[in-house]
CSV table of C-alpha atoms (C1' of nucleotides) in Angstrom, one decimal:
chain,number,residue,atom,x,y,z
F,58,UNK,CA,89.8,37.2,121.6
F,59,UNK,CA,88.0,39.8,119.7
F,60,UNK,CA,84.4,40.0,120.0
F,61,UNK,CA,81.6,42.3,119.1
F,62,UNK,CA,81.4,45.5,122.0
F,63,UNK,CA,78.1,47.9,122.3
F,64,UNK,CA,77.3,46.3,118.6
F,65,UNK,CA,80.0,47.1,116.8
F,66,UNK,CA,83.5,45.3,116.0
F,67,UNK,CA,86.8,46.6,117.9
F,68,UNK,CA,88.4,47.0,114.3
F,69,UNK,CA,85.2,49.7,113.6
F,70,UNK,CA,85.7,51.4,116.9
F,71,UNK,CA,89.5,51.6,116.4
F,72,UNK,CA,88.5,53.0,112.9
F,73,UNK,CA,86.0,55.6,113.8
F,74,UNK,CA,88.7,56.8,116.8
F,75,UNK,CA,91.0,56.6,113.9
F,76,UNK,CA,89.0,59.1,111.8
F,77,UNK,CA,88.1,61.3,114.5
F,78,UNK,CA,92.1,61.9,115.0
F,79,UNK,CA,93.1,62.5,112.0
F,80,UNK,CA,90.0,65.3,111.9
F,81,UNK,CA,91.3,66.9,115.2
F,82,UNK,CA,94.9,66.9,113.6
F,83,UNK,CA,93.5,68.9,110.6
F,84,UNK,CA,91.7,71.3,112.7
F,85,UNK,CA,94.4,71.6,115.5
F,86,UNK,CA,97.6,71.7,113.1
F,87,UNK,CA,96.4,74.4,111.0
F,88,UNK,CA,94.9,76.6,113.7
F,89,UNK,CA,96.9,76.3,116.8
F,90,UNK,CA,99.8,75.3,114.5
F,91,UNK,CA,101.9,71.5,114.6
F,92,UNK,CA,104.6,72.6,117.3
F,93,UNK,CA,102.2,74.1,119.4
F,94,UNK,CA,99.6,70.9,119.3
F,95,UNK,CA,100.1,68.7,122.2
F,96,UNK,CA,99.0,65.2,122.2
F,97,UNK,CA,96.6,65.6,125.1
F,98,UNK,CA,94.5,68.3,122.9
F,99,UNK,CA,94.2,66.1,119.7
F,100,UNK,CA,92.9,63.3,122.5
F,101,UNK,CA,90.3,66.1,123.8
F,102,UNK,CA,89.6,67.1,120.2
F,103,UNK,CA,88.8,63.9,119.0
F,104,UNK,CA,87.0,62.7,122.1
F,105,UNK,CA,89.2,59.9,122.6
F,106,UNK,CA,92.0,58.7,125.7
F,107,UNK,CA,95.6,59.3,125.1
F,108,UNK,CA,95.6,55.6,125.0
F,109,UNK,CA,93.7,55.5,122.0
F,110,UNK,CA,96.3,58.1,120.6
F,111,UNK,CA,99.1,55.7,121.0
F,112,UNK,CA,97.2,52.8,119.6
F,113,UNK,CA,96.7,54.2,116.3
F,114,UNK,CA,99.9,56.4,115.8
F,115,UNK,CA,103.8,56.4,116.9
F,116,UNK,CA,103.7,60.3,117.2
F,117,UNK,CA,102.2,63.8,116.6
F,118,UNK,CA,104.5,63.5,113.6
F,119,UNK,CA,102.4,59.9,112.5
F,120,UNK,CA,99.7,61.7,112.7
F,121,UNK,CA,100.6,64.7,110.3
F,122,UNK,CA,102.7,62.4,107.7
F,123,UNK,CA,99.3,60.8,107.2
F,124,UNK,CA,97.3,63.6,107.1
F,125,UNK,CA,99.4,64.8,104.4
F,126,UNK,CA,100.1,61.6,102.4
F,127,UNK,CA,95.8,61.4,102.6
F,128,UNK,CA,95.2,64.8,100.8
F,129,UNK,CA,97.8,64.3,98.1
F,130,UNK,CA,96.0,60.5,97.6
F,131,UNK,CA,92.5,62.3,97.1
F,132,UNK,CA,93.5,64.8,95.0
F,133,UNK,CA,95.7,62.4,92.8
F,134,UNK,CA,92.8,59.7,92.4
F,135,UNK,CA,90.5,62.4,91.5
F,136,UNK,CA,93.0,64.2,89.1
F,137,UNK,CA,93.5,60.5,87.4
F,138,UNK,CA,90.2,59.7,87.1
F,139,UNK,CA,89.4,62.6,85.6
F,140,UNK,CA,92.1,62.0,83.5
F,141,UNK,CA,91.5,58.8,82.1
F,142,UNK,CA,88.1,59.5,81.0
F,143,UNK,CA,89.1,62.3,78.4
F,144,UNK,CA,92.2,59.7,76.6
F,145,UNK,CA,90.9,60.9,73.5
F,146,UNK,CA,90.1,64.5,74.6
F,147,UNK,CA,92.8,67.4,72.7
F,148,UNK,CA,95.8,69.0,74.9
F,149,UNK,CA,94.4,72.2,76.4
F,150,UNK,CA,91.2,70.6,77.4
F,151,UNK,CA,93.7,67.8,79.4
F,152,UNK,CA,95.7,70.7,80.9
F,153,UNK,CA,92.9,72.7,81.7
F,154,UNK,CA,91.0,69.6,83.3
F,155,UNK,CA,94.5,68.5,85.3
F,156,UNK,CA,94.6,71.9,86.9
F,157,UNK,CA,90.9,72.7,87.5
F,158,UNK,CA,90.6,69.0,89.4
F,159,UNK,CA,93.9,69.6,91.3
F,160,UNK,CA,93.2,73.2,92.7
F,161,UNK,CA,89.1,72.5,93.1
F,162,UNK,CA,90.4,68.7,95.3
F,163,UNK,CA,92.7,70.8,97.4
F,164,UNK,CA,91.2,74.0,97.8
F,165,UNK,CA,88.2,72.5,98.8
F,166,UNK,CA,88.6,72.5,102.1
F,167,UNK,CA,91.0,75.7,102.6
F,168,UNK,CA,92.7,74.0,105.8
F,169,UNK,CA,94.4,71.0,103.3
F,170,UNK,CA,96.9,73.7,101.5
F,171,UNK,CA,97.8,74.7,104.5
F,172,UNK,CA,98.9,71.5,106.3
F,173,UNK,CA,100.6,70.5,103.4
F,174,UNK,CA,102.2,73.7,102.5
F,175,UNK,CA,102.9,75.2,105.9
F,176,UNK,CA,102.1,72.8,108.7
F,177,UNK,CA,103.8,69.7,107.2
F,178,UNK,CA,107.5,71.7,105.8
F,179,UNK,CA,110.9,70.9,107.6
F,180,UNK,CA,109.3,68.8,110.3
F,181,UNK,CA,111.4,65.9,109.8
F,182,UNK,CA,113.2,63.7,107.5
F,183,UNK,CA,110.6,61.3,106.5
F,184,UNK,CA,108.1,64.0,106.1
F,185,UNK,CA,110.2,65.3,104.0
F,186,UNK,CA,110.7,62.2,101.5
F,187,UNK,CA,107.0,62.1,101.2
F,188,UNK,CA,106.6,65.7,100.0
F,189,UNK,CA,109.6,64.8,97.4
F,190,UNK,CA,108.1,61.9,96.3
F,191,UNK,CA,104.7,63.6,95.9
F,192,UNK,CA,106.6,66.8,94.0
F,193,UNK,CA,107.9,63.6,91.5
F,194,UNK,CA,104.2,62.0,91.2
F,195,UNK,CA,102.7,65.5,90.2
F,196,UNK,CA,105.6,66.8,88.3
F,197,UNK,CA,105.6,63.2,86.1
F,198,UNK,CA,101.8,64.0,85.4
F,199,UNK,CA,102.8,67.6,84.0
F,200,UNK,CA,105.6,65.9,82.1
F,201,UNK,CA,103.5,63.4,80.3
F,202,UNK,CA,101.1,66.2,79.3
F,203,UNK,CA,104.1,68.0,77.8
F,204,UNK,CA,104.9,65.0,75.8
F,205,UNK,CA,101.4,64.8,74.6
F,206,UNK,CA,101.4,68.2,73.8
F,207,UNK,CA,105.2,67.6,71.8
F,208,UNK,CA,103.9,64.6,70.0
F,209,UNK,CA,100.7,66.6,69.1
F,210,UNK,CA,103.2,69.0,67.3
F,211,UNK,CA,102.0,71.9,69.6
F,212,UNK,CA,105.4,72.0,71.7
F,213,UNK,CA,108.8,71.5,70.9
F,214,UNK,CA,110.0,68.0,71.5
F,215,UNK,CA,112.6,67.9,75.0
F,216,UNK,CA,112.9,67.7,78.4
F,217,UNK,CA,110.2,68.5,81.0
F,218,UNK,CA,111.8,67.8,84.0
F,219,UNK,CA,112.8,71.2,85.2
F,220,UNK,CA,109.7,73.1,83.8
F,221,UNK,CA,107.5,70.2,85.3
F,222,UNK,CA,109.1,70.7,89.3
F,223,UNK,CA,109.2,75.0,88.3
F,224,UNK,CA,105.2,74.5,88.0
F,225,UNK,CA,104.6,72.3,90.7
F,226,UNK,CA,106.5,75.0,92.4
F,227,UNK,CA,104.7,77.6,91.1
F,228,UNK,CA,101.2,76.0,91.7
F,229,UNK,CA,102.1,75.6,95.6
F,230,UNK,CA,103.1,79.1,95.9
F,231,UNK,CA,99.8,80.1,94.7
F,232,UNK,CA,98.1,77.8,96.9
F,233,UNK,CA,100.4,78.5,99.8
F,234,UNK,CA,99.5,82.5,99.3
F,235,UNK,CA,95.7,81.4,98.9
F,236,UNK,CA,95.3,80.2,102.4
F,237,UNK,CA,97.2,82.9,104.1
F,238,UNK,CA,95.9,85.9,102.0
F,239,UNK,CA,93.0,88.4,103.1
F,240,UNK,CA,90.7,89.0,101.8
F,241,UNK,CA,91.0,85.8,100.0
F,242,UNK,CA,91.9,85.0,96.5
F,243,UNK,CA,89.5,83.7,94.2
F,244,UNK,CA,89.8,79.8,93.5
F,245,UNK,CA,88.9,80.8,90.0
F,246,UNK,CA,92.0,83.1,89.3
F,247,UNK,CA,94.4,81.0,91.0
F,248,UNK,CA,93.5,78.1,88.5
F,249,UNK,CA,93.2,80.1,85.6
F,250,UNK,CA,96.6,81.6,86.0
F,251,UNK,CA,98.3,78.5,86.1
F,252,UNK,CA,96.3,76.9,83.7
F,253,UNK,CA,98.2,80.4,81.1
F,254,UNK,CA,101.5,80.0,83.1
F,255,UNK,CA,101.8,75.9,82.0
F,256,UNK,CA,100.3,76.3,78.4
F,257,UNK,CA,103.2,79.0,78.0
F,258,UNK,CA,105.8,77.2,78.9
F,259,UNK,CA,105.4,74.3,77.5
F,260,UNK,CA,104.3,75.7,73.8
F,261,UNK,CA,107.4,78.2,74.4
F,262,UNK,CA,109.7,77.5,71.8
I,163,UNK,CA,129.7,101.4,133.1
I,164,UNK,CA,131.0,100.4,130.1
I,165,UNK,CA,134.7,99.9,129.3
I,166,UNK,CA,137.1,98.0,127.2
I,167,UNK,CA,138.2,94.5,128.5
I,168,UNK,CA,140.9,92.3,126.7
I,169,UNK,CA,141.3,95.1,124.4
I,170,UNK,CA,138.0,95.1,122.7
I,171,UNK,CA,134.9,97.1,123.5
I,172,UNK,CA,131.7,95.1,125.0
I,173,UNK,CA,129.6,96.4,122.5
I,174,UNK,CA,132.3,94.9,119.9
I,175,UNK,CA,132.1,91.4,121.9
I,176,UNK,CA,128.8,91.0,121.3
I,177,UNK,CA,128.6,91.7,118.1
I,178,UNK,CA,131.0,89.0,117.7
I,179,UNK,CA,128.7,86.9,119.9
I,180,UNK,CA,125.9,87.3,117.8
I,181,UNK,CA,127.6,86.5,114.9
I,182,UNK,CA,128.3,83.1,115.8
I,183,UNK,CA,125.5,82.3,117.1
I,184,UNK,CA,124.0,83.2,113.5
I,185,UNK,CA,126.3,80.8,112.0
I,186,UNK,CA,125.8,78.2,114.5
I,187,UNK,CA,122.0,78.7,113.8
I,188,UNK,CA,122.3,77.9,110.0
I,189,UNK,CA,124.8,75.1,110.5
I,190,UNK,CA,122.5,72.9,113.4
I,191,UNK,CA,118.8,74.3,111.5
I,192,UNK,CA,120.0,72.8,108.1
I,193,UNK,CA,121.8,69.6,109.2
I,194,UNK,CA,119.8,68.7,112.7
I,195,UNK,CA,116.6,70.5,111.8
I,196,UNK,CA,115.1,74.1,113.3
I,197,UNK,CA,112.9,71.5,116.3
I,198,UNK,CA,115.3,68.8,117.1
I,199,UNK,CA,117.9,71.8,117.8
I,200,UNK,CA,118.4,72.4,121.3
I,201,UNK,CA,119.8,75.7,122.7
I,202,UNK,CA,122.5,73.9,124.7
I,203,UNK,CA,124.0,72.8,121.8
I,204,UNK,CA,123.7,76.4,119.7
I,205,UNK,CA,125.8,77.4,122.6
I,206,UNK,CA,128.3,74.8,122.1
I,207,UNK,CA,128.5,75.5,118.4
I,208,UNK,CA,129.1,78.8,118.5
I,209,UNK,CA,131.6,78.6,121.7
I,210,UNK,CA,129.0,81.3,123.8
I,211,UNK,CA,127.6,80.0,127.0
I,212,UNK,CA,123.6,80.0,127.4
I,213,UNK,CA,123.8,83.6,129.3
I,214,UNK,CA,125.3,84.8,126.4
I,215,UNK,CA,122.1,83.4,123.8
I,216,UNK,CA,119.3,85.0,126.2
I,217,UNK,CA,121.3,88.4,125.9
I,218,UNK,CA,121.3,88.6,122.1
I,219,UNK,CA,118.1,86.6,121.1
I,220,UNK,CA,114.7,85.8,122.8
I,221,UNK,CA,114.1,82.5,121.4
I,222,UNK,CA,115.4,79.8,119.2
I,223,UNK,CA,112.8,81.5,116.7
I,224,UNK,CA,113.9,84.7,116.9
I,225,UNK,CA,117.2,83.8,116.3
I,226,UNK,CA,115.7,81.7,112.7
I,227,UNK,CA,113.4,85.0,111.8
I,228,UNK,CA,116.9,87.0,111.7
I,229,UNK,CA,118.6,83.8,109.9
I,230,UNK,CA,115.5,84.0,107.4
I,231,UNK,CA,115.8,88.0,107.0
I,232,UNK,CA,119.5,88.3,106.8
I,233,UNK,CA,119.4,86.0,103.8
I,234,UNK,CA,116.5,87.6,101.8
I,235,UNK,CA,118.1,91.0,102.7
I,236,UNK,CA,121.3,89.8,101.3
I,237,UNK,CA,119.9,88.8,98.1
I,238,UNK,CA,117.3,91.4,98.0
I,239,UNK,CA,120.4,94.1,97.9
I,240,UNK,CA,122.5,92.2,95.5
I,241,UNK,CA,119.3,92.3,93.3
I,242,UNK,CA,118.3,96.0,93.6
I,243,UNK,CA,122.2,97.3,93.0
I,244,UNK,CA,122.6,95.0,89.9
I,245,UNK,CA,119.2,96.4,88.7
I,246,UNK,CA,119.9,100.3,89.1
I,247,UNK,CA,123.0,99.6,87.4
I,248,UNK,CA,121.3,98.2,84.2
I,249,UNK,CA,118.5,101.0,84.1
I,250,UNK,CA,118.6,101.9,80.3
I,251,UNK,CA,119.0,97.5,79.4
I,252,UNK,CA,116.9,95.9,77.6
I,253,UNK,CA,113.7,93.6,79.4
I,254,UNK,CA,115.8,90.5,78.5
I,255,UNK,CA,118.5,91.6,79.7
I,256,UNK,CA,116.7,92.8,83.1
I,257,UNK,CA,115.4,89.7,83.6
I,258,UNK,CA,117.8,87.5,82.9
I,259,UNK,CA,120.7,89.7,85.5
I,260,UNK,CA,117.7,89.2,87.8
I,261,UNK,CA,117.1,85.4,88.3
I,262,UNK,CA,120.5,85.0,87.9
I,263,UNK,CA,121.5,87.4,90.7
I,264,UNK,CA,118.7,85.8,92.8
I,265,UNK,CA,120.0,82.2,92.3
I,266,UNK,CA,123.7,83.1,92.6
I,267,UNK,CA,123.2,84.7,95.7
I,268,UNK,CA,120.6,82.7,97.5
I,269,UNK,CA,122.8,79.1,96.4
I,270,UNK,CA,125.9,80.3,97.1
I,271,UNK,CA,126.0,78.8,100.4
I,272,UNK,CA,122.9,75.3,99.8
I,273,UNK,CA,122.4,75.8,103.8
I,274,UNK,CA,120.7,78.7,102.9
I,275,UNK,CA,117.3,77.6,100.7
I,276,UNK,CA,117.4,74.5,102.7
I,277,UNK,CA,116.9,77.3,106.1
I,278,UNK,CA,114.6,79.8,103.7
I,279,UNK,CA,112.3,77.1,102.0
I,280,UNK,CA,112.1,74.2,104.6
I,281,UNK,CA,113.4,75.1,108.2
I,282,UNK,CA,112.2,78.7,108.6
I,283,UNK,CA,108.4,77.4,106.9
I,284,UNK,CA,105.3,76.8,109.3
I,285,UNK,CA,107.2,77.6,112.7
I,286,UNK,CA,105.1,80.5,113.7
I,287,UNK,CA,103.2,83.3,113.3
I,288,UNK,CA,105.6,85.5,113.2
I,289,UNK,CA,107.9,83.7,110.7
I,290,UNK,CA,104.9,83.1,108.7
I,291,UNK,CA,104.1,87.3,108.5
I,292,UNK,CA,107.8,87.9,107.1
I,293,UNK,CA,107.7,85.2,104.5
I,294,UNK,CA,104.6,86.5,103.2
I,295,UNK,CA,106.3,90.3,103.4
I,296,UNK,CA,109.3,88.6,101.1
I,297,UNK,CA,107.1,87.5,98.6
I,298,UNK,CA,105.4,90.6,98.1
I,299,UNK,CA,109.0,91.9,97.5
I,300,UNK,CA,110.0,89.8,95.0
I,301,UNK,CA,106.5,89.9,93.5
I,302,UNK,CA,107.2,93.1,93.2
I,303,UNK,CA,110.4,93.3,91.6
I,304,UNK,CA,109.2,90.8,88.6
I,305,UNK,CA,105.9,92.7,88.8
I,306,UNK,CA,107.5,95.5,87.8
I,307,UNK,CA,109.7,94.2,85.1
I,308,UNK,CA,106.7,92.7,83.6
I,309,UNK,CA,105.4,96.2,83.7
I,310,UNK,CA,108.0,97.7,81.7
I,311,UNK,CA,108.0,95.2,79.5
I,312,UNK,CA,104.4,96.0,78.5
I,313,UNK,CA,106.0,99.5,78.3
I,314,UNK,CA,107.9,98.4,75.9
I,315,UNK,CA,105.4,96.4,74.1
I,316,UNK,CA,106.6,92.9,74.0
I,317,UNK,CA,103.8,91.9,76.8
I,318,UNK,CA,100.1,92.7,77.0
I,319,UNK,CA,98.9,95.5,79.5
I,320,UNK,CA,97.3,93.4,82.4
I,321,UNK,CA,98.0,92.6,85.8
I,322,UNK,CA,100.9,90.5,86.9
I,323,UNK,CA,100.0,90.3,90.6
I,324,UNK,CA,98.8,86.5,90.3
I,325,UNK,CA,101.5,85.5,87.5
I,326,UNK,CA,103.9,87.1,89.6
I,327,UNK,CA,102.9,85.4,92.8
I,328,UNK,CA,103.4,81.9,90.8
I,329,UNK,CA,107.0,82.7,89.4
I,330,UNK,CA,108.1,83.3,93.1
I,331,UNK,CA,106.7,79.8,93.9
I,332,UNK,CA,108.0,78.5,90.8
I,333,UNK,CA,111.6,79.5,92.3
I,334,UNK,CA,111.2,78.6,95.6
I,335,UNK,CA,109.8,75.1,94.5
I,336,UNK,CA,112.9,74.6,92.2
I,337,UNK,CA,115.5,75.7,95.0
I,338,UNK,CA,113.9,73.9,97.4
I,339,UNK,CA,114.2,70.5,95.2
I,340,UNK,CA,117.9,71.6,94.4
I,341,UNK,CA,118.7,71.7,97.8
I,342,UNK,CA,116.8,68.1,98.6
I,343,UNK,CA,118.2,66.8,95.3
I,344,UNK,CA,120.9,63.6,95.2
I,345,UNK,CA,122.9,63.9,92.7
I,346,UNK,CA,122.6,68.0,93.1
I,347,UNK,CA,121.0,69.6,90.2
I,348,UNK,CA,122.8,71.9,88.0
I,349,UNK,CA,122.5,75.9,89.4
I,350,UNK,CA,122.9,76.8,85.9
I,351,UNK,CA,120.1,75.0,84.5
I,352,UNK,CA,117.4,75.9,87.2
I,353,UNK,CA,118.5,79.4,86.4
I,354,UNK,CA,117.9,79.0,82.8
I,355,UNK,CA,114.2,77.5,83.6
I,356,UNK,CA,113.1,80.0,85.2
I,357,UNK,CA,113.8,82.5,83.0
I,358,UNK,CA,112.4,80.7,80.3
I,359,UNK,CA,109.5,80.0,82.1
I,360,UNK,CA,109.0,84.0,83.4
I,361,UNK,CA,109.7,85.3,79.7
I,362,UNK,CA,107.2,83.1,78.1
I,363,UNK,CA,104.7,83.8,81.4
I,364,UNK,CA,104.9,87.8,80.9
I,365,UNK,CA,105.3,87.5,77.2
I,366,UNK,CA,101.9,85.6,76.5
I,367,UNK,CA,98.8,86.7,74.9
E,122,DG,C1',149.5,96.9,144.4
E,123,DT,C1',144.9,96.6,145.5
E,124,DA,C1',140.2,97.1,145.4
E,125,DA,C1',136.3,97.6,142.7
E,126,DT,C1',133.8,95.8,138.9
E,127,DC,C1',132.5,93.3,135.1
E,128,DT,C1',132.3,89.0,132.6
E,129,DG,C1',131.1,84.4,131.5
E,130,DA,C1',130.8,79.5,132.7
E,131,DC,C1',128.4,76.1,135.4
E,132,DA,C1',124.9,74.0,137.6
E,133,DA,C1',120.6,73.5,139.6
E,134,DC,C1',115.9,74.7,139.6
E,135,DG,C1',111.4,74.2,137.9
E,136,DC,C1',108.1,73.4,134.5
E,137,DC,C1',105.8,70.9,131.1
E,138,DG,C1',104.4,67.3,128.3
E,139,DA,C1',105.0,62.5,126.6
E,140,DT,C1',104.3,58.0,128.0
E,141,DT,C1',102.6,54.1,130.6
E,142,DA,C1',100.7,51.5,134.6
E,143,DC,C1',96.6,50.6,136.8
E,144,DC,C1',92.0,50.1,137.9
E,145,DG,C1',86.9,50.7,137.6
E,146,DG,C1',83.2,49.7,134.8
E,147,DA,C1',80.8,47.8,131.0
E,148,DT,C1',79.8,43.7,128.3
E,149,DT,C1',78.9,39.1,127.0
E,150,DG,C1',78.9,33.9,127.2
E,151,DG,C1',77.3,30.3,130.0
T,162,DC,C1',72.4,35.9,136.9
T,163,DC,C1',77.2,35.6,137.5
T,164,DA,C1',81.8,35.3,136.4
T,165,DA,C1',85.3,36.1,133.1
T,166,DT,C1',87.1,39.3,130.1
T,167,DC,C1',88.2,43.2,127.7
T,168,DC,C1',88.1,48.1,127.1
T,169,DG,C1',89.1,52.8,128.1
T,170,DG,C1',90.0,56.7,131.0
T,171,DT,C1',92.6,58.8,134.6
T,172,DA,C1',96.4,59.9,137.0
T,173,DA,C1',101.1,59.4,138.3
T,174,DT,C1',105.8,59.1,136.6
T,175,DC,C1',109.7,60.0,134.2
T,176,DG,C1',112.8,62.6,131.6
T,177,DG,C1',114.4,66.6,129.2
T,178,DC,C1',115.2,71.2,128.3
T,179,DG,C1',114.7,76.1,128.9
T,180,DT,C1',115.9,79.6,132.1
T,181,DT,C1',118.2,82.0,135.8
T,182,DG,C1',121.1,82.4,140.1
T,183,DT,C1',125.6,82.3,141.7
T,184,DC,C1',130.4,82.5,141.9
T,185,DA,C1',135.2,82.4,140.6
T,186,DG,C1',138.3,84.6,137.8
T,187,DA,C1',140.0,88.3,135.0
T,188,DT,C1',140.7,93.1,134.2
T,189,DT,C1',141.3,97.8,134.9
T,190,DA,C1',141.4,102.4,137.4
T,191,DC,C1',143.6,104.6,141.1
DNA sequence: GTAATCTGACAACGCCGATTACCGGATTGG
DNA sequence: CCAATCCGGTAATCGGCGTTGTCAGATTAC
């Protein structure tokens, strides 16, 4: 039966061990790289047994789905949320807020573009679905914006699709170049840019 | 000392050797996936015996880095040669001959994106270095066009670097989705996208 | 024809890391 | 205060795969 241990609940202590996994997999994956992490390191890293490990996750690859599933979450709630409080707000300022909130949520801690552009690629199938299904979320978000901005009269009226998934392409190629580049490119640039490259292509004729 | 056995030279052999176990490297990589590949079964694939790998390749990464080179070589040259030939075109023109020799080449064969943009990403250092080096290149090459374009003075005199840097993404992000796409998307359309998208990027204010 | 030589297949070695069994210790209810 | 119980860490096991040693057979020069 579950009861309360050193004052706090099993389910917190599970929680906090939980948490202090999925830390050492952000730290380990994009330093000593996902292939190269071995399970007894991410125990060490966290502070916890290899026990632990294999009550909270399956795998190494588990660990890194959810890693990467997390930061697309935080940076989709905080890109909606932004969102719906500017429903009245004109087109540019939508785009330009979309963007800003995207790059500012993911660049804000420079290891996240780099587990989910580099670390979390090819690893396995399921991985894999998740980083298609995330390209669909962010790409139907650009689209709807384009169909704002056709309604508005300030694009012609068709389909986004392709130009949607070209700029979610293009925005993780930036991002991907960010984290590897030195000296570093500025946050500021990188945004800016693709704030110009989307307002041109969807106001292109 | 070296001499001819079965009629053919050792060096000759070899070459042959390698060859298949390049093939066999993009067939297992882009249907089994770069880590579940075992060396055993490159072998197998490529009728060589294990001897034979460690005398032509270091690694199961080496033998990927040369897999990622050969086919951004490939499509690098077929680029370059359709280029020289069009010097006195038009920008349009130049543009257009160049996405279009890019896609044609690199989607001739879909094992290859799904080996340059998902297998070959986030495996090492080393990998990592030469994707970044390709980039440049091809940064380069639409760097450049955008350059004579201003020339020309259908594009404002400014930097391309960054807008450059997000087309390539742009590309890779819609070949990578073709390649991962069920029903397949249409070569011809994701070519026309992207040229689109690049003339209205360098064309903007 | 024969001996020297090279080639390539096979198999076994050895390492390394994932996984789990076990046990000592801490904690709490009575 | 004690016994029952649960928790967590350690260490041993197990299996798999990369790597290399060896040998039998094929080939060619003399």
């Amino acid at each position: 039966m579950a009861r309360a241990y050193a004052g706090v609940s099993p389910e917190q202590r599970r929680a906090e061990r939980r948490a202090r996994l999925l830390q050492a997999g952000l730290a380990l994956f994009t330093t000593t790289g996902f292939a190269a992490t071995k399970i007894s390191e991410l125990c060490t890293e966290a502070g916890v047994s290899t026990r632990n490990f294999y009550e909270e996750f399956g795998s190494k690859e588990d660990l890194l789905r959810e890693l990467h599933d997390l930061i697309n979450a935080t940076a989709f709630t905080e890109v909606r949320t932004a969102l719906t409080s500017l429903e009245t707000a004109d087109v540019r300022t939508r785009i330009t807020t979309l963007l800003d909130v995207f790059v500012r949520a993911v660049t804000a801690d420079p290891r996240a573009p780099r587990l989910n552009y580099v670390e979390a690629v090819g690893v396995n199938a399921e991985i894999e679905q998740q980083h298609v299904r995330w390209v669909n979320t962010w790409a139907e978000f650009i689209e709807s914006e384009a169909l704002r901005a056709a309604a508005a009269g300030v694009a012609p009226q068709r389909s986004y699709r392709l130009t949607a998934i070209a700029l979610v392409g293009a925005i993780t190629g930036l991002l991907r170049e960010w984290q590897a580049h030195e000296p570093p490119l500025a946050v500021d640039e990188i945004a800016a840019e693709i704030r110009e490259l989307m307002l041109a292509a969807i106001t292109r004729p």
